[in-house]
Coordinates of C-alpha atoms in Angstrom, one line a residue:
M1 CA 0.0 0.0 0.0
R2 CA 1.4 3.3 -1.0
K3 CA 2.2 5.6 1.7
Q4 CA 0.3 8.8 1.6
P5 CA 2.7 11.6 0.9
S6 CA 3.0 14.2 3.5
G7 CA 2.2 17.7 2.6
R8 CA -0.4 18.6 0.1
S9 CA -3.0 15.9 -1.3
R10 CA -4.5 16.1 -4.6
T11 CA -8.3 16.2 -4.4
T12 CA -10.8 15.1 -7.0
S13 CA -13.8 16.9 -8.0
S14 CA -16.0 14.1 -6.7
G15 CA -17.2 13.6 -3.2
S16 CA -16.5 10.6 -1.1
A17 CA -17.9 7.1 -2.1
G18 CA -20.6 6.9 0.4
R19 CA -22.0 10.2 -0.6
G20 CA -22.8 9.5 -4.3
S21 CA -25.8 11.2 -5.5
G22 CA -26.2 9.2 -8.7
S23 CA -24.1 11.3 -10.7
G24 CA -22.2 9.7 -13.6
R25 CA -18.8 10.7 -12.5
G26 CA -17.1 8.0 -10.5
A27 CA -19.7 5.2 -11.4
P28 CA -18.6 1.5 -11.8
A29 CA -17.3 0.4 -15.2
A30 CA -19.7 -1.0 -17.7
S31 CA -18.1 -4.4 -17.6
G32 CA -19.7 -4.9 -14.2
R33 CA -16.4 -5.4 -12.7
V34 CA -16.4 -4.1 -9.3
T35 CA -13.5 -1.7 -9.1
R36 CA -12.3 -0.9 -5.7
R37 CA -12.0 2.7 -5.6
R38 CA -9.2 4.1 -3.8
R39 CA -10.4 6.2 -0.9
V40 CA -9.0 9.6 -1.2
A41 CA -8.5 11.3 2.0
P42 CA -10.2 14.7 2.3
T43 CA -8.0 17.7 1.8
A44 CA -6.7 18.9 5.1
K45 CA -6.7 22.7 5.9
K46 CA -3.4 24.3 5.9
P47 CA -2.3 24.5 9.5
A48 CA -1.7 28.1 11.0
K49 CA 2.0 28.9 11.4
R50 CA 2.8 28.5 15.0
P51 CA 4.8 31.4 16.6
A52 CA 8.4 30.8 17.4
R53 CA 8.7 29.6 20.9
R54 CA 10.0 32.3 23.2
E55 CA 12.6 31.5 25.7
P56 CA 11.5 32.1 29.3
G57 CA 12.5 35.7 30.6
D58 CA 15.6 36.1 32.7
P59 CA 14.6 37.9 35.9
A60 CA 18.2 38.7 36.9
R61 CA 18.9 40.3 33.6
R62 CA 15.8 42.4 33.8
Q63 CA 16.7 43.5 37.2
R64 CA 20.2 44.5 36.1
W65 CA 18.7 46.7 33.4
L66 CA 16.3 48.4 35.8
I67 CA 19.1 49.1 38.2
V68 CA 21.2 50.6 35.4
L69 CA 18.2 52.8 34.3
A70 CA 17.5 53.8 37.8
A71 CA 21.2 54.6 38.3
I72 CA 21.2 56.9 35.3
V73 CA 18.1 58.7 36.4
V74 CA 19.5 59.1 39.9
T75 CA 22.8 60.3 38.5
V76 CA 21.0 62.9 36.4
F77 CA 19.0 64.1 39.4
V78 CA 22.0 64.1 41.7
G79 CA 24.1 66.0 39.1
R80 CA 21.4 68.6 38.8
L81 CA 21.1 68.8 42.6
I82 CA 24.8 69.2 42.9
Q83 CA 24.7 71.9 40.2
V84 CA 21.9 73.8 41.9
Q85 CA 23.0 73.2 45.5
V86 CA 26.8 73.3 45.2
V87 CA 27.8 74.9 42.0
Q88 CA 25.0 77.5 41.6
G89 CA 23.8 77.3 45.2
P90 CA 25.7 80.3 46.6
A91 CA 24.8 82.5 43.7
L92 CA 21.1 81.5 43.7
A93 CA 20.9 82.0 47.4
S94 CA 22.6 85.3 47.1
D95 CA 20.2 86.4 44.4
A96 CA 17.2 85.3 46.5
L97 CA 18.5 87.1 49.5
Q98 CA 19.2 90.3 47.6
A99 CA 15.6 90.2 46.3
R100 CA 14.4 90.1 49.9
L101 CA 16.8 92.6 51.3
A102 CA 16.0 96.3 51.8
T103 CA 18.3 98.9 53.2
Q104 CA 17.1 101.9 55.2
V105 CA 19.3 104.9 55.6
T106 CA 19.4 106.4 59.1
M107 CA 20.2 110.0 58.7
A108 CA 22.9 111.4 60.9
H109 CA 22.0 114.3 63.2
R110 CA 23.6 117.4 61.9
G111 CA 25.6 119.3 64.4
D112 CA 24.5 122.6 65.9
I113 CA 26.1 126.0 65.2
L114 CA 26.6 128.0 68.4
D115 CA 27.9 131.4 69.1
V116 CA 30.8 132.0 71.5
N117 CA 28.5 131.9 74.5
G118 CA 26.8 128.6 73.5
T119 CA 23.6 130.2 72.1
V120 CA 22.2 128.1 69.4
L121 CA 22.2 129.8 66.0
A122 CA 21.4 126.7 63.9
T123 CA 20.0 123.3 64.9
S124 CA 18.3 120.3 63.3
V125 CA 15.0 118.8 64.5
D126 CA 13.6 115.4 63.6
R127 CA 10.9 115.3 60.9
Y128 CA 9.3 112.4 59.1
T129 CA 8.1 111.6 55.6
I130 CA 4.9 109.4 55.4
I131 CA 5.2 106.7 52.8
A132 CA 2.4 104.6 51.2
N133 CA 2.7 101.2 49.5
Q134 CA 0.0 101.2 46.9
D135 CA 0.7 97.6 46.0
T136 CA -0.4 96.3 49.4
I137 CA -3.1 98.8 50.1
Q138 CA -5.6 96.9 47.9
T139 CA -5.4 94.0 50.3
F140 CA -6.4 96.0 53.3
R141 CA -9.6 95.0 55.0
G142 CA -11.7 97.1 57.4
N143 CA -12.6 94.1 59.5
G144 CA -15.2 95.9 61.5
R145 CA -13.0 98.9 62.4
Y146 CA -14.5 102.4 62.7
D147 CA -13.0 105.7 61.8
A148 CA -12.8 108.9 63.9
E149 CA -16.3 109.8 62.8
G150 CA -17.7 106.5 63.8
E151 CA -18.2 105.3 60.2
P152 CA -17.3 101.7 59.3
V153 CA -13.9 101.4 57.7
Q154 CA -14.1 100.3 54.1
D155 CA -11.7 97.9 52.4
G156 CA -8.8 99.1 50.2
A157 CA -7.6 102.6 49.7
L158 CA -10.8 104.3 50.9
G159 CA -10.5 102.5 54.3
I160 CA -6.8 103.6 54.7
A161 CA -7.9 107.1 53.8
Q162 CA -10.7 107.0 56.4
L163 CA -8.1 106.3 59.1
L164 CA -5.1 108.3 57.9
G165 CA -6.8 111.4 56.5
P166 CA -7.7 113.0 59.9
V167 CA -4.2 112.4 61.2
L168 CA -2.5 114.0 58.2
G169 CA -5.1 116.8 57.9
E170 CA -6.2 115.8 54.4
S171 CA -9.6 114.9 53.0
K172 CA -10.5 111.3 52.6
A173 CA -11.4 111.6 49.0
T174 CA -8.1 113.3 48.0
L175 CA -6.0 110.9 50.1
A176 CA -7.8 107.8 48.7
A177 CA -7.1 108.9 45.1
R178 CA -3.4 109.2 46.0
L179 CA -3.4 105.8 47.7
N180 CA -4.7 104.0 44.6
G181 CA -2.1 102.6 42.2
E182 CA 0.6 100.0 41.9
N183 CA 3.7 101.8 43.2
R184 CA 5.4 100.6 46.4
Y185 CA 6.8 104.0 47.3
V186 CA 4.5 107.1 47.3
R187 CA 5.3 110.1 49.5
L188 CA 2.1 111.3 51.2
K189 CA 3.5 114.1 53.3
K190 CA 6.9 115.6 54.1
D191 CA 8.2 117.4 57.2
V192 CA 5.8 115.6 59.6
V193 CA 6.5 116.4 63.3
P194 CA 7.1 113.5 65.7
E195 CA 3.7 113.8 67.3
V196 CA 1.9 113.2 64.0
Q197 CA 4.3 110.4 63.1
R198 CA 3.5 108.6 66.4
A199 CA -0.2 109.0 65.7
V200 CA 0.2 107.4 62.3
A201 CA 2.1 104.5 63.8
E202 CA -0.7 103.9 66.3
L203 CA -3.1 103.3 63.5
G204 CA -1.5 99.9 63.0
L205 CA -1.1 100.3 59.2
R206 CA 2.6 99.3 59.0
A207 CA 2.1 97.0 56.1
Y208 CA 0.5 99.8 54.1
V209 CA 1.8 103.1 55.5
S210 CA 5.3 103.7 56.9
S211 CA 7.5 106.7 57.8
E212 CA 11.1 107.7 57.1
L213 CA 13.1 109.8 59.5
T214 CA 14.3 113.1 58.0
S215 CA 15.7 116.3 59.4
E216 CA 14.8 120.0 59.2
R217 CA 17.3 122.8 59.8
T218 CA 16.1 125.7 61.8
Y219 CA 17.7 128.9 62.9
P220 CA 16.3 130.0 66.3
A221 CA 17.9 133.5 66.2
G222 CA 16.0 134.2 62.9
A223 CA 17.8 136.9 60.9
V224 CA 20.7 137.3 63.3
A225 CA 23.9 136.4 61.3
G226 CA 21.7 135.1 58.5
P227 CA 24.0 135.7 55.5
L228 CA 27.0 134.5 57.6
L229 CA 25.4 131.2 58.6
G230 CA 24.3 130.2 55.2
F231 CA 21.8 127.4 54.6
V232 CA 21.4 123.7 53.8
D233 CA 19.6 122.0 50.8
V234 CA 16.9 119.3 50.9
D235 CA 19.6 116.7 51.6
Q236 CA 20.9 118.7 54.5
D237 CA 24.2 119.6 52.8
G238 CA 25.6 123.0 53.6
Q239 CA 25.3 125.3 50.6
G240 CA 26.5 128.7 52.0
G241 CA 28.3 130.5 54.8
I242 CA 29.2 128.6 57.9
E243 CA 27.0 125.7 56.9
A244 CA 29.2 125.1 53.8
A245 CA 32.5 126.1 55.3
F246 CA 32.3 123.5 58.0
D247 CA 30.0 121.0 56.4
D248 CA 32.4 118.1 56.8
V249 CA 32.3 118.7 60.6
L250 CA 28.6 119.4 60.9
A251 CA 27.3 116.6 58.7
G252 CA 28.3 113.4 60.5
T253 CA 27.9 110.0 58.8
D254 CA 24.6 108.4 57.9
G255 CA 23.9 104.9 59.3
T256 CA 22.2 102.0 57.5
H257 CA 19.8 99.2 58.6
T258 CA 19.5 96.2 56.2
Y259 CA 16.7 93.7 56.7
E260 CA 14.7 91.0 54.9
R261 CA 11.2 91.8 53.7
G262 CA 8.3 89.7 52.4
R263 CA 6.6 90.1 49.1
D264 CA 4.2 92.6 50.7
G265 CA 7.2 94.7 51.7
V266 CA 6.7 94.1 55.4
P267 CA 9.9 93.4 57.3
I268 CA 10.4 89.8 58.3
P269 CA 10.7 89.6 62.1
A270 CA 14.2 89.1 63.5
S271 CA 15.6 89.4 60.0
A272 CA 18.2 92.2 60.5
I273 CA 21.2 91.5 58.4
E274 CA 23.4 94.4 59.3
S275 CA 23.0 97.7 61.1
V276 CA 25.5 100.5 61.1
A277 CA 24.8 103.2 63.6
A278 CA 24.8 106.8 62.3
V279 CA 27.5 109.0 63.6
P280 CA 26.1 112.4 64.5
G281 CA 27.9 115.6 63.3
Q282 CA 29.8 117.8 65.7
D283 CA 28.7 121.1 67.0
V284 CA 30.5 124.1 65.7
R285 CA 31.1 126.9 68.1
L286 CA 31.9 130.2 66.5
T287 CA 33.8 133.2 67.7
I288 CA 30.7 135.3 66.9
D289 CA 29.0 136.9 69.9
G290 CA 25.3 136.8 69.1
D291 CA 24.5 140.0 71.1
V292 CA 27.2 142.1 69.3
Q293 CA 26.1 140.6 66.0
W294 CA 22.5 141.6 66.7
K295 CA 23.6 145.1 67.7
A296 CA 25.7 145.6 64.6
E297 CA 22.9 144.6 62.3
E298 CA 20.4 146.9 64.1
L299 CA 22.8 149.8 63.8
L300 CA 23.5 149.1 60.1
D301 CA 19.8 148.9 59.3
D302 CA 19.2 152.2 61.0
A303 CA 22.2 153.8 59.2
V304 CA 21.1 152.5 55.8
R305 CA 17.6 154.0 56.4
D306 CA 18.9 157.3 57.7
T307 CA 21.5 157.9 55.0
G308 CA 19.7 156.3 52.1
S309 CA 22.5 153.9 51.5
A310 CA 22.2 150.8 49.3
Y311 CA 23.5 148.6 52.0
G312 CA 26.0 148.4 54.9
M313 CA 28.6 146.1 56.4
A314 CA 30.2 146.0 59.8
I315 CA 32.9 143.8 61.4
V316 CA 34.1 143.5 65.0
Q317 CA 37.5 141.8 65.4
D318 CA 39.5 140.9 68.5
V319 CA 43.0 142.4 67.7
R320 CA 44.8 140.0 69.9
T321 CA 43.5 136.8 68.5
G322 CA 42.1 137.7 65.0
E323 CA 38.8 136.3 66.1
I324 CA 35.7 137.7 64.4
V325 CA 33.2 138.9 67.1
A326 CA 30.6 140.1 64.6
M327 CA 30.3 140.2 60.8
A328 CA 27.1 142.0 59.9
D329 CA 25.2 142.8 56.8
S330 CA 22.3 145.2 56.6
G331 CA 18.9 143.9 55.5
E332 CA 16.9 141.1 57.2
V333 CA 18.0 137.8 55.8
D334 CA 16.3 134.9 57.6
P335 CA 17.7 131.4 56.8
N336 CA 14.3 130.0 57.9
D337 CA 12.7 131.8 55.0
R338 CA 13.7 130.1 51.7
S339 CA 11.1 132.0 49.6
T340 CA 13.9 134.2 48.4
A341 CA 17.5 133.6 47.4
A342 CA 18.9 136.3 49.7
V343 CA 20.4 133.7 52.1
A344 CA 22.4 132.1 49.2
D345 CA 24.2 135.4 48.6
G346 CA 26.4 135.1 51.7
S347 CA 28.0 137.9 53.6
R348 CA 29.1 140.9 51.5
A349 CA 31.9 141.5 54.0
V350 CA 33.9 138.7 52.3
S351 CA 32.6 138.7 48.8
V352 CA 32.2 142.4 47.7
V353 CA 35.4 144.2 46.8
F354 CA 35.9 147.9 46.5
E355 CA 38.7 150.5 46.6
P356 CA 39.6 151.1 50.3
G357 CA 40.0 154.9 49.8
S358 CA 41.7 156.8 52.5
T359 CA 41.7 153.9 55.0
G360 CA 44.4 152.5 52.6
K361 CA 46.7 155.4 53.6
V362 CA 47.5 153.4 56.8
I363 CA 49.6 151.0 54.7
A364 CA 51.5 153.9 53.0
L365 CA 52.1 155.5 56.3
A366 CA 53.4 152.3 57.9
A367 CA 55.8 151.7 54.9
A368 CA 57.1 155.3 55.2
L369 CA 57.9 154.9 58.9
E370 CA 59.1 151.3 58.8
G371 CA 61.5 152.1 55.9
G372 CA 62.8 155.2 57.7
Y373 CA 61.8 157.4 54.8
W374 CA 59.9 159.9 57.0
E375 CA 59.2 160.7 60.7
P376 CA 55.8 161.7 62.1
T377 CA 57.0 165.2 62.8
D378 CA 58.5 165.8 59.3
Q379 CA 57.2 169.0 57.8
F380 CA 55.5 169.5 54.4
E381 CA 53.9 172.4 52.5
V382 CA 50.8 170.8 51.1
P383 CA 48.8 172.3 48.2
D384 CA 45.4 171.1 47.2
T385 CA 46.8 170.1 43.8
Y386 CA 50.0 168.3 43.1
T387 CA 51.6 167.1 39.9
V388 CA 54.3 164.4 39.6
D389 CA 55.5 162.4 36.6
G390 CA 52.9 164.2 34.5
E391 CA 50.0 163.1 36.7
T392 CA 48.0 165.6 38.7
F393 CA 46.4 164.7 42.0
R394 CA 43.8 166.8 44.1
D395 CA 42.5 166.8 47.6
S396 CA 38.8 166.3 48.3
H397 CA 38.3 170.0 48.7
S398 CA 40.2 173.2 47.8
H399 CA 42.5 174.7 50.4
P400 CA 45.5 177.0 50.5
V401 CA 49.0 175.6 50.9
E402 CA 49.0 174.1 54.4
R403 CA 52.0 173.7 56.6
W404 CA 51.4 170.2 57.9
T405 CA 53.6 167.6 59.5
L406 CA 53.3 164.0 58.3
A407 CA 50.9 163.5 61.3
G408 CA 48.9 166.4 60.0
I409 CA 48.7 165.1 56.4
F410 CA 47.3 161.8 57.8
A411 CA 44.9 163.5 60.2
Q412 CA 43.5 165.7 57.4
S413 CA 43.5 162.7 55.0
S414 CA 45.3 164.7 52.3
N415 CA 45.8 162.9 49.0
T416 CA 48.3 165.5 47.7
G417 CA 50.3 165.3 50.9
T418 CA 50.2 161.5 50.8
V419 CA 51.6 161.5 47.2
M420 CA 54.4 163.9 48.3
M421 CA 55.2 161.5 51.1
G422 CA 55.1 158.5 48.8
E423 CA 57.4 159.9 46.1
K424 CA 60.3 159.0 48.3
I425 CA 59.3 155.4 48.7
P426 CA 60.3 153.1 45.8
F427 CA 57.4 151.5 44.0
A428 CA 58.6 148.0 44.8
V429 CA 58.4 148.9 48.5
R430 CA 54.9 150.4 48.2
Y431 CA 53.7 147.2 46.4
D432 CA 55.4 144.9 48.9
Y433 CA 53.6 146.4 51.8
L434 CA 50.3 145.9 50.1
R435 CA 51.1 142.2 50.0
K436 CA 52.4 142.2 53.6
F437 CA 49.1 143.6 54.9
G438 CA 47.1 140.9 53.1
F439 CA 45.9 142.6 49.9
G440 CA 45.5 140.3 47.0
E441 CA 44.9 137.1 48.9
R442 CA 42.0 135.5 50.8
T443 CA 42.0 135.5 54.6
A444 CA 42.1 132.4 56.8
L445 CA 38.3 132.5 57.3
G446 CA 37.7 130.0 54.5
L447 CA 34.1 131.3 53.9
P448 CA 32.4 130.4 50.6
G449 CA 32.5 133.2 48.0
E450 CA 35.4 135.1 49.7
S451 CA 37.3 137.3 47.3
S452 CA 41.1 137.8 47.2
G453 CA 40.6 141.3 46.0
L454 CA 42.5 143.0 43.2
L455 CA 46.0 144.3 42.9
P456 CA 47.6 146.0 39.9
A457 CA 50.4 144.2 38.1
E458 CA 53.8 144.3 39.8
N459 CA 55.3 146.2 36.9
I460 CA 52.5 148.7 36.6
N461 CA 55.0 151.4 37.2
E462 CA 56.6 150.5 33.9
V463 CA 53.3 150.7 32.1
E464 CA 51.7 153.9 33.4
N465 CA 52.4 156.7 35.9
R466 CA 49.2 157.2 37.8
T467 CA 48.4 153.9 39.6
P468 CA 51.8 153.7 41.3
Y469 CA 50.7 156.9 43.2
T470 CA 47.0 156.2 43.7
I471 CA 47.7 153.0 45.6
L472 CA 49.2 155.3 48.3
F473 CA 45.7 156.7 49.1
G474 CA 43.7 153.6 48.5
Q475 CA 42.8 153.8 44.8
G476 CA 43.8 151.4 42.0
V477 CA 43.4 148.4 44.4
A478 CA 40.3 146.5 45.5
V479 CA 39.7 144.8 48.8
S480 CA 37.0 143.2 50.9
A481 CA 35.7 144.6 54.1
I482 CA 37.6 141.8 56.1
Q483 CA 40.9 142.6 54.3
A484 CA 40.6 146.3 55.1
T485 CA 39.8 145.5 58.7
Q486 CA 42.8 143.2 59.1
V487 CA 45.1 146.1 58.3
F488 CA 44.0 148.0 61.4
S489 CA 44.0 144.9 63.6
T490 CA 47.6 144.3 62.6
I491 CA 48.6 147.8 63.6
A492 CA 46.6 147.5 66.9
N493 CA 48.3 144.2 67.7
G494 CA 51.8 145.8 67.7
G495 CA 52.5 145.1 64.0
V496 CA 51.7 141.4 64.2
S497 CA 49.0 140.1 61.8
M498 CA 46.9 137.3 63.3
P499 CA 45.0 135.0 61.0
A500 CA 41.3 136.0 60.8
A501 CA 39.3 133.3 62.7
I502 CA 35.6 132.5 63.0
L503 CA 35.8 129.0 64.5
A504 CA 36.3 128.8 68.2
G505 CA 36.1 125.0 68.4
T506 CA 34.0 121.9 68.0
Q507 CA 32.1 119.6 70.3
T508 CA 31.2 115.9 69.7
A509 CA 27.9 114.3 70.7
D510 CA 29.7 112.8 73.7
G511 CA 30.7 116.3 74.9
V512 CA 34.3 116.2 73.8
V513 CA 35.4 119.8 73.2
T514 CA 38.2 120.6 70.8
D515 CA 39.4 124.2 70.6
A516 CA 40.4 125.6 67.3
D517 CA 44.1 126.3 66.6
A518 CA 44.5 130.0 66.7
G519 CA 47.4 129.9 64.2
D520 CA 50.7 131.8 64.3
G521 CA 50.9 135.5 63.9
T522 CA 53.1 137.2 61.2
R523 CA 55.1 140.3 61.9
V524 CA 54.4 143.0 59.3
V525 CA 56.0 146.0 60.9
S526 CA 58.0 146.7 64.0
E527 CA 56.2 147.3 67.3
E528 CA 57.6 150.9 67.3
T529 CA 56.2 151.6 63.9
A530 CA 52.9 150.1 64.9
A531 CA 52.8 152.4 68.0
D532 CA 53.5 155.5 65.9
V533 CA 50.9 154.7 63.3
L534 CA 48.4 154.0 66.1
T535 CA 49.2 157.4 67.6
L536 CA 48.7 159.1 64.2
M537 CA 45.4 157.3 63.8
E538 CA 44.3 158.6 67.2
A539 CA 45.0 162.2 65.9
A540 CA 42.7 161.5 62.9
T541 CA 39.9 160.8 65.4
S542 CA 40.5 164.0 67.4
E543 CA 38.6 167.2 67.0
E544 CA 41.2 168.3 64.5
G545 CA 40.8 165.2 62.4
T546 CA 38.2 163.9 60.0
G547 CA 36.9 161.2 62.3
S548 CA 35.9 163.1 65.3
K549 CA 32.4 161.6 65.2
A550 CA 33.9 158.2 65.9
Q551 CA 34.9 159.1 69.4
V552 CA 33.6 156.8 72.2
P553 CA 33.0 158.4 75.6
G554 CA 35.5 157.2 78.2
Y555 CA 37.8 155.5 75.6
R556 CA 40.6 156.6 73.4
V557 CA 39.9 155.8 69.8
A558 CA 42.4 155.5 66.9
G559 CA 41.0 155.2 63.3
K560 CA 40.7 156.5 59.8
T561 CA 37.9 157.7 57.6
G562 CA 37.5 156.5 54.0
T563 CA 35.6 157.8 51.0
A564 CA 36.3 155.7 47.9
Q565 CA 34.9 156.1 44.4
M566 CA 33.2 153.1 42.8
F567 CA 32.5 152.9 39.1
E568 CA 29.3 151.0 38.7
G569 CA 26.8 150.7 35.8
G570 CA 28.6 153.4 33.8
G571 CA 28.4 155.9 36.6
T572 CA 30.3 156.8 39.8
T573 CA 29.2 156.0 43.4
Y574 CA 31.0 155.9 46.7
M575 CA 31.8 153.6 49.6
A576 CA 32.0 155.6 52.8
S577 CA 33.8 153.9 55.7
Y578 CA 35.4 154.3 59.1
I579 CA 37.8 151.7 60.6
G580 CA 39.2 152.2 64.1
V581 CA 40.5 150.5 67.2
A582 CA 39.9 151.0 71.0
P583 CA 41.0 151.6 73.6
A584 CA 43.9 153.2 71.8
D585 CA 46.1 152.9 74.9
D586 CA 45.5 149.1 75.1
P587 CA 43.8 148.0 71.9
R588 CA 41.2 145.2 72.2
Y589 CA 38.9 145.5 69.3
T590 CA 38.8 146.7 65.7
V591 CA 35.5 147.9 64.4
S592 CA 34.9 148.7 60.7
V593 CA 31.7 150.2 59.1
F594 CA 31.0 150.5 55.4
L595 CA 28.0 152.2 53.7
K596 CA 27.5 151.8 50.0
S597 CA 26.2 154.8 48.0
P598 CA 25.0 157.0 50.9
R599 CA 22.8 159.9 49.8
S600 CA 23.0 162.2 52.8
S601 CA 26.8 162.5 52.6
I602 CA 29.6 160.6 50.8
F603 CA 32.1 161.1 53.6
G604 CA 32.9 158.2 55.9
G605 CA 33.6 160.7 58.8
V606 CA 30.0 161.9 58.5
V607 CA 27.9 158.7 57.9
A608 CA 30.1 155.7 59.0
A609 CA 31.9 157.2 62.0
P610 CA 28.7 157.6 64.2
V611 CA 27.8 153.9 63.6
F612 CA 31.4 153.0 64.6
S613 CA 31.1 155.0 67.8
E614 CA 27.9 153.2 68.9
L615 CA 29.0 149.7 67.9
M616 CA 32.5 150.1 69.5
G617 CA 31.0 151.5 72.7
Y618 CA 28.5 148.7 72.9
T619 CA 31.2 146.1 72.4
L620 CA 33.6 147.5 75.0
R621 CA 30.9 147.8 77.6
K622 CA 29.5 144.4 77.0
E623 CA 32.9 142.8 77.2
G624 CA 33.7 144.8 80.4
V625 CA 36.8 146.6 78.9
P626 CA 37.9 149.2 81.4
P627 CA 37.9 152.9 80.2
S628 CA 41.1 154.5 79.1
T629 CA 43.3 156.1 81.8
E630 CA 46.5 157.1 80.1
P631 CA 46.5 160.6 78.6
V632 CA 46.8 161.3 74.9
D633 CA 50.3 162.2 73.7
Q634 CA 49.9 163.4 70.2
F635 CA 52.4 164.4 67.5
P636 CA 52.1 168.0 66.3
L637 CA 49.9 168.3 63.2
T638 CA 51.2 171.7 61.9
W639 CA 54.4 173.6 62.0

């Protein structure tokens, strides 16, 4: 029997034998021979392809892969963590801290300015600026509170305004409008007094409204020494006068307080990072006597009114120390009133320059005596007109030829006689003494705006002939009031020039007092020459001199009148002056008085000398200077 091949079977078109339906196909042969038909197996369906048999999983291998994957993930996270925490950590932490930090400046208390007796001329008082944080105000809730009028407190800006308005003295509606917004720093009110600041703090609105400590400069004496004191700006920096000259001493050093704050701007409790205490400024004690300063200003104002002058200046100086006892300007200048710029102009006594006029003859006289060119008793025949080197000079008034001694020329303030005296003095010597007496350079005061004055060129005698002679009687040069005053103080101090001083000392907040260094004096002329010049100046104040109205009852006075031309605005005006010292037998003070453009008279002996008399008398009596006792021993004025 043939073996059925595996694989595919051929199939016939007929069905199986037992299923014949009578069809002719597959019937027995006609011969009747029974033919055994081969049974054909039915065609089998193609079996489906069985999937390849998978090997069972290896748990250990799978675990290893998971461990590797987990290790990679962990490594990435650890690396990132190291980068954030270690590499970038300090920088990120610092950035975050800086975002939270806020620094508040603590203003240093500015030192006081005191007069020589300790009277306060300038001081600083605490003031506050009220600040609003609009960004946090929107989160405010009334929470059942009631305002001063018993009305329920609303939420937001209106509620803050209900509470804050009455304290600040502002309407609720106006204040509410200013509180609305997104700014974190809005100034609501400046220069708030401490009582109001405390009332604001008691409202419990710190998260929304805060205050900053500021300072306000006040001048208790008002207009007394106003131009001399100067002023401060909004940042409390000195901008004029004493305030500017000693700003580094008065200002102190501001402190700081650094703290962390939340997103709402409220300080985080116990978050102070650093606090540096403010160092208060030192008090400045001046040599100025407030009483004498007040008297000088009062007398000047009266004189300006009575004489029709444009303005006046007066200085009182201690001849032994160079200390300024008073430096006054006419006109009421109150540093408390900043509605005008007058306080910014400073004192004219150091800034305005003018020809000294006849007061400058003191220098020519000192040079003549110190150089041995003349003696006080030398005799001259003095005309009212005198010509030298092609230049003609005239006295202030016509007069016949006078037989005057050198003392008489000075007492009568003769220009022609002074030129006759000066011919003998070489120009280089004349010029040198202008320098020795301080012309052409600033004094030691160090006040803002101080002028050094004007001197002609040293070779002016090679250029023209007039100025070398006019400088003998105070023309052709320009000086300030303090420079002119220094000349007389030098003579009164025995020929030794002391540096002008206005600072007596300083005092720290702890009470440590430091006296100012008086400085060393400089000898200009000999004591003998100074004594002779002083005697000649005393003659100028006698009844026979031009300054008789400067006399002070009970005291011997030595001084000189001055009437100097000033060319201004295309015209000519005058500076009338008188400068003198007293007591002449034991000099203590120099007083100088200057009146610009007087209308009643242009002569210093008429308008300035009376002011000198009253101011010098007041100063001597206040300081308890005893009256003069030694008799006057004058040089002869005529021959």
